[in-house]
Amino acid sequence: MAMSEILVTGGCGYIGSHCVLCLLDGGFDAVILDDFSTGRRSVGETLASADSKGRLAEIAEGSLLDPESIDRVFENRRIDAVIHLAGSSQVAESVSDPGKYYRNNVAGTVNLLESMRNHGIGRIVFSSSAAVYGEPKYVPIDENHPLEPMNPYGKSKLMVERILEDYGRAYGIRSVCLRYFNAAGADPEGRSGECHEPETHLIPSIIRSLLDGNRGFSIFGADYGTRDGTCVRDYVDVGDLAEAHLLALRYLEENGKSDRFNLGTSSGSTVREVLAACERITGKKIRAEIRDRRPGDPAALIADNRKAKEILGWEPKRTLEDSVRTAYAWEMRRRGLTSSP
Ligand code: UDP
């Protein structure tokens, strides 16, 4: 591919940092725009110093809410395309503080797109979410499933998808929207992994509960109409997600039209199955208690991923156990412990 430099917004976040690693490993130069509101400086330091085939990521600290800091990134470099992940991503917070989501996710993206226009940059890969679909009307969910997001987070992602359509029509900026299902796992080389504060996601929550003296992990509902009563989700490894971004860049480089793709494995796991995988990998019995359902959780979310396979040539390769193994090693490392899973 004849690309020189890729801008990754939110490149020090969980998925963004894996995209940066994938770019570096693939021979690209990457510049990261991150405001470090949730992105981690320690990951930034790793990305800026980890020598991946002689390539380093450059960090430009700045916010999408500050148009000048975006312009500065474009002015000083030859950027070919943007991978845009910066934004806020907690569903519950989006309900209590929607303004933050419309500001950071929608207004921030408009600032980015305006700067791209002004600098003649015409390709963007956007981190969207399965949250754009809302309560599933059927599973597996394909890209033609109705779009009825149930919270401001999902609405903000859908608004950006719509804005991208208009920017494509009017200004010729082509886009790929990647609708992630449940991201899981960590870099096998331990350079990055998941670390939200507070951590609400399933796999890190199970691992933390174990490492915090096996304090007990909460299963949110065991009375769903699923095979074992717990919720089914489509866990897709963050390394596979990262690879999809590179394929999306290549697709746009080869003049692919603007489009949107589900990124999931097309198979679901229940909470109990994930717990069992964690027990197999760690070799420990993990204490679990059944609690009430978490409000807003649908029983099952599974991607139909055929479109990404056919058009982008994407193939998720890592299994749930791979994701649990790397997530466990990452959490051990973060705590200064050695893991021998
Ligand atoms: N979950 C759980 N206990 C936890 C965290 C999550 O039982 O401590 C369940 C949650 O109800 C959902 C699934 O695990 O069915 C995945 O939740 P997560 O927050 O990881 O992702 P979401 O699907 O909500 O984006």
CSV table of N, CA and C in Angstrom, one decimal, residues 89-163:
chain,number,residue,atom,x,y,z
A,89,SER,N,-17.1,6.1,25.8
A,89,SER,CA,-17.7,4.8,25.5
A,89,SER,C,-18.4,4.0,26.6
A,90,GLN,N,-18.9,4.7,27.6
A,90,GLN,CA,-19.6,4.0,28.7
A,90,GLN,C,-21.1,4.2,28.6
A,91,VAL,N,-21.8,3.1,28.4
A,91,VAL,CA,-23.2,3.2,28.1
A,91,VAL,C,-23.9,3.9,29.3
A,92,ALA,N,-23.6,3.4,30.5
A,92,ALA,CA,-24.4,3.9,31.7
A,92,ALA,C,-24.1,5.4,31.9
A,93,GLU,N,-22.9,5.8,31.7
A,93,GLU,CA,-22.5,7.3,31.8
A,93,GLU,C,-23.2,8.1,30.7
A,94,SER,N,-23.4,7.5,29.6
A,94,SER,CA,-24.1,8.2,28.5
A,94,SER,C,-25.5,8.5,28.8
A,95,VAL,N,-26.1,7.7,29.7
A,95,VAL,CA,-27.5,8.0,30.1
A,95,VAL,C,-27.5,9.1,31.1
A,96,SER,N,-26.6,9.1,32.1
A,96,SER,CA,-26.6,10.1,33.1
A,96,SER,C,-26.0,11.4,32.6
A,97,ASP,N,-25.1,11.4,31.6
A,97,ASP,CA,-24.5,12.6,31.1
A,97,ASP,C,-24.4,12.6,29.6
A,98,PRO,N,-25.6,12.7,29.0
A,98,PRO,CA,-25.6,12.6,27.5
A,98,PRO,C,-24.8,13.7,26.8
A,99,GLY,N,-24.8,14.9,27.5
A,99,GLY,CA,-24.1,16.1,26.9
A,99,GLY,C,-22.7,15.7,26.5
A,100,LYS,N,-22.0,15.0,27.5
A,100,LYS,CA,-20.6,14.6,27.3
A,100,LYS,C,-20.5,13.7,26.0
A,101,TYR,N,-21.5,12.9,25.7
A,101,TYR,CA,-21.4,12.0,24.6
A,101,TYR,C,-21.7,12.7,23.3
A,102,TYR,N,-22.6,13.6,23.3
A,102,TYR,CA,-22.9,14.4,22.0
A,102,TYR,C,-21.7,15.4,21.8
A,103,ARG,N,-21.1,15.9,22.8
A,103,ARG,CA,-20.0,16.8,22.7
A,103,ARG,C,-18.7,16.0,22.1
A,104,ASN,N,-18.4,15.0,22.9
A,104,ASN,CA,-17.1,14.3,22.6
A,104,ASN,C,-17.2,13.5,21.3
A,105,ASN,N,-18.4,12.8,21.2
A,105,ASN,CA,-18.5,11.8,20.1
A,105,ASN,C,-19.0,12.5,18.8
A,106,VAL,N,-19.9,13.4,18.9
A,106,VAL,CA,-20.5,14.0,17.7
A,106,VAL,C,-19.8,15.3,17.3
A,107,ALA,N,-19.8,16.2,18.3
A,107,ALA,CA,-19.1,17.5,17.9
A,107,ALA,C,-17.6,17.3,17.7
A,108,GLY,N,-17.0,16.4,18.4
A,108,GLY,CA,-15.6,16.1,18.2
A,108,GLY,C,-15.3,15.6,16.8
A,109,THR,N,-16.2,14.7,16.4
A,109,THR,CA,-16.0,14.1,15.1
A,109,THR,C,-16.2,15.2,14.0
A,110,VAL,N,-17.2,16.1,14.2
A,110,VAL,CA,-17.4,17.1,13.2
A,110,VAL,C,-16.1,18.0,13.1
A,111,ASN,N,-15.5,18.3,14.2
A,111,ASN,CA,-14.3,19.1,14.2
A,111,ASN,C,-13.2,18.3,13.4
A,112,LEU,N,-13.1,17.0,13.6
A,112,LEU,CA,-12.1,16.2,12.9
A,112,LEU,C,-12.4,16.2,11.4
A,113,LEU,N,-13.6,16.0,11.0
A,113,LEU,CA,-14.0,16.0,9.6
A,113,LEU,C,-13.8,17.3,8.9
A,114,GLU,N,-14.0,18.4,9.6
A,114,GLU,CA,-13.8,19.8,9.1
A,114,GLU,C,-12.3,19.9,8.8
A,115,SER,N,-11.5,19.5,9.8
A,115,SER,CA,-10.0,19.6,9.6
A,115,SER,C,-9.6,18.7,8.4
A,116,MET,N,-10.1,17.5,8.3
A,116,MET,CA,-9.8,16.7,7.2
A,116,MET,C,-10.1,17.3,5.9
A,117,ARG,N,-11.3,18.0,5.8
A,117,ARG,CA,-11.7,18.7,4.6
A,117,ARG,C,-10.7,19.8,4.2
A,118,ASN,N,-10.4,20.5,5.3
A,118,ASN,CA,-9.5,21.7,5.0
A,118,ASN,C,-8.1,21.2,4.6
A,119,HIS,N,-7.7,20.0,4.9
A,119,HIS,CA,-6.4,19.5,4.5
A,119,HIS,C,-6.4,18.4,3.4
A,120,GLY,N,-7.6,18.3,2.8
A,120,GLY,CA,-7.7,17.4,1.7
A,120,GLY,C,-7.5,15.9,2.0
A,121,ILE,N,-7.9,15.5,3.2
A,121,ILE,CA,-7.8,14.1,3.5
A,121,ILE,C,-9.2,13.4,3.3
A,122,GLY,N,-9.2,12.4,2.6
A,122,GLY,CA,-10.5,11.9,2.1
A,122,GLY,C,-10.8,10.5,2.5
A,123,ARG,N,-10.1,9.9,3.5
A,123,ARG,CA,-10.5,8.5,3.9
A,123,ARG,C,-10.5,8.4,5.5
A,124,ILE,N,-11.5,7.8,6.0
A,124,ILE,CA,-11.6,7.6,7.4
A,124,ILE,C,-12.2,6.3,7.8
A,125,VAL,N,-11.6,5.6,8.8
A,125,VAL,CA,-12.2,4.4,9.3
A,125,VAL,C,-12.7,4.8,10.7
A,126,PHE,N,-14.0,4.5,11.0
A,126,PHE,CA,-14.7,5.0,12.2
A,126,PHE,C,-15.0,3.9,13.1
A,127,SER,N,-14.7,4.0,14.4
A,127,SER,CA,-15.1,3.0,15.4
A,127,SER,C,-16.5,3.2,15.8
A,128,SER,N,-17.4,2.4,15.2
A,128,SER,CA,-18.8,2.4,15.6
A,128,SER,C,-19.0,1.2,16.5
A,129,SER,N,-20.3,0.8,16.7
A,129,SER,CA,-20.6,-0.1,17.7
A,129,SER,C,-21.9,-0.9,17.4
A,130,ALA,N,-22.0,-2.1,17.9
A,130,ALA,CA,-23.2,-2.9,17.8
A,130,ALA,C,-24.3,-2.1,18.5
A,131,ALA,N,-24.0,-1.2,19.4
A,131,ALA,CA,-25.0,-0.4,20.1
A,131,ALA,C,-25.9,0.4,19.1
A,132,VAL,N,-25.5,0.6,17.9
A,132,VAL,CA,-26.4,1.3,16.9
A,132,VAL,C,-27.6,0.5,16.6
A,133,TYR,N,-27.6,-0.8,16.9
A,133,TYR,CA,-28.8,-1.7,16.6
A,133,TYR,C,-29.9,-1.6,17.6
A,134,GLY,N,-29.5,-1.4,18.9
A,134,GLY,CA,-30.4,-1.4,20.0
A,134,GLY,C,-30.8,-2.9,20.3
A,135,GLU,N,-32.0,-3.0,20.9
A,135,GLU,CA,-32.5,-4.3,21.3
A,135,GLU,C,-32.6,-5.2,20.0
A,136,PRO,N,-31.9,-6.4,20.0
A,136,PRO,CA,-32.0,-7.1,18.7
A,136,PRO,C,-33.4,-7.6,18.4
A,137,LYS,N,-33.7,-7.5,17.1
A,137,LYS,CA,-35.0,-8.1,16.7
A,137,LYS,C,-34.8,-9.5,16.2
A,138,TYR,N,-33.5,-9.8,15.9
A,138,TYR,CA,-33.2,-11.2,15.5
A,138,TYR,C,-31.7,-11.3,15.7
A,139,VAL,N,-31.2,-12.5,15.8
A,139,VAL,CA,-29.7,-12.8,15.8
A,139,VAL,C,-29.5,-14.0,14.9
A,140,PRO,N,-28.3,-14.1,14.3
A,140,PRO,CA,-27.3,-13.0,14.3
A,140,PRO,C,-27.7,-11.8,13.6
A,141,ILE,N,-27.1,-10.7,14.0
A,141,ILE,CA,-27.5,-9.3,13.5
A,141,ILE,C,-26.7,-9.0,12.3
A,142,ASP,N,-27.3,-8.7,11.2
A,142,ASP,CA,-26.6,-8.3,10.0
A,142,ASP,C,-26.7,-6.8,9.9
A,143,GLU,N,-26.0,-6.2,8.9
A,143,GLU,CA,-25.9,-4.8,8.7
A,143,GLU,C,-27.2,-4.2,8.4
A,144,ASN,N,-28.2,-5.0,7.9
A,144,ASN,CA,-29.5,-4.4,7.5
A,144,ASN,C,-30.5,-4.5,8.7
A,145,HIS,N,-30.1,-4.9,9.8
A,145,HIS,CA,-30.9,-4.9,11.0
A,145,HIS,C,-31.3,-3.5,11.3
A,146,PRO,N,-32.6,-3.3,11.8
A,146,PRO,CA,-33.0,-1.9,12.1
A,146,PRO,C,-32.1,-1.2,13.1
A,147,LEU,N,-31.9,0.1,12.9
A,147,LEU,CA,-31.0,0.9,13.7
A,147,LEU,C,-31.8,1.7,14.7
A,148,GLU,N,-31.9,1.2,16.0
A,148,GLU,CA,-32.7,1.8,17.0
A,148,GLU,C,-31.9,1.8,18.3
A,149,PRO,N,-30.9,2.6,18.4
A,149,PRO,CA,-30.0,2.6,19.6
A,149,PRO,C,-30.8,3.0,20.8
A,150,MET,N,-30.5,2.4,22.0
A,150,MET,CA,-31.3,2.6,23.2
A,150,MET,C,-30.7,3.5,24.2
A,151,ASN,N,-29.5,4.1,23.9
A,151,ASN,CA,-28.9,5.0,24.8
A,151,ASN,C,-28.1,6.0,24.1
A,152,PRO,N,-27.7,7.1,24.7
A,152,PRO,CA,-27.0,8.2,24.0
A,152,PRO,C,-25.7,7.8,23.4
A,153,TYR,N,-25.0,6.8,24.0
A,153,TYR,CA,-23.8,6.3,23.4
A,153,TYR,C,-24.1,5.7,22.0
A,154,GLY,N,-25.0,4.8,21.9
A,154,GLY,CA,-25.4,4.2,20.7
A,154,GLY,C,-25.9,5.2,19.7
A,155,LYS,N,-26.7,6.2,20.2
A,155,LYS,CA,-27.2,7.2,19.3
A,155,LYS,C,-26.1,8.1,18.8
A,156,SER,N,-25.1,8.4,19.6
A,156,SER,CA,-24.0,9.2,19.2
A,156,SER,C,-23.2,8.5,18.0
A,157,LYS,N,-23.1,7.2,18.2
A,157,LYS,CA,-22.3,6.5,17.1
A,157,LYS,C,-23.1,6.5,15.8
A,158,LEU,N,-24.4,6.3,15.9
A,158,LEU,CA,-25.3,6.3,14.7
A,158,LEU,C,-25.3,7.7,14.1
A,159,MET,N,-25.3,8.7,14.9
A,159,MET,CA,-25.3,10.1,14.4
A,159,MET,C,-24.0,10.3,13.6
A,160,VAL,N,-22.9,9.8,14.1
A,160,VAL,CA,-21.7,10.0,13.3
A,160,VAL,C,-21.7,9.2,12.0
A,161,GLU,N,-22.3,8.0,12.1
A,161,GLU,CA,-22.4,7.3,10.8
A,161,GLU,C,-23.2,8.1,9.8
A,162,ARG,N,-24.3,8.7,10.2
A,162,ARG,CA,-25.1,9.5,9.3
A,162,ARG,C,-24.3,10.7,8.8
A,163,ILE,N,-23.6,11.4,9.7
A,163,ILE,CA,-22.8,12.5,9.3
A,163,ILE,C,-21.7,12.1,8.3
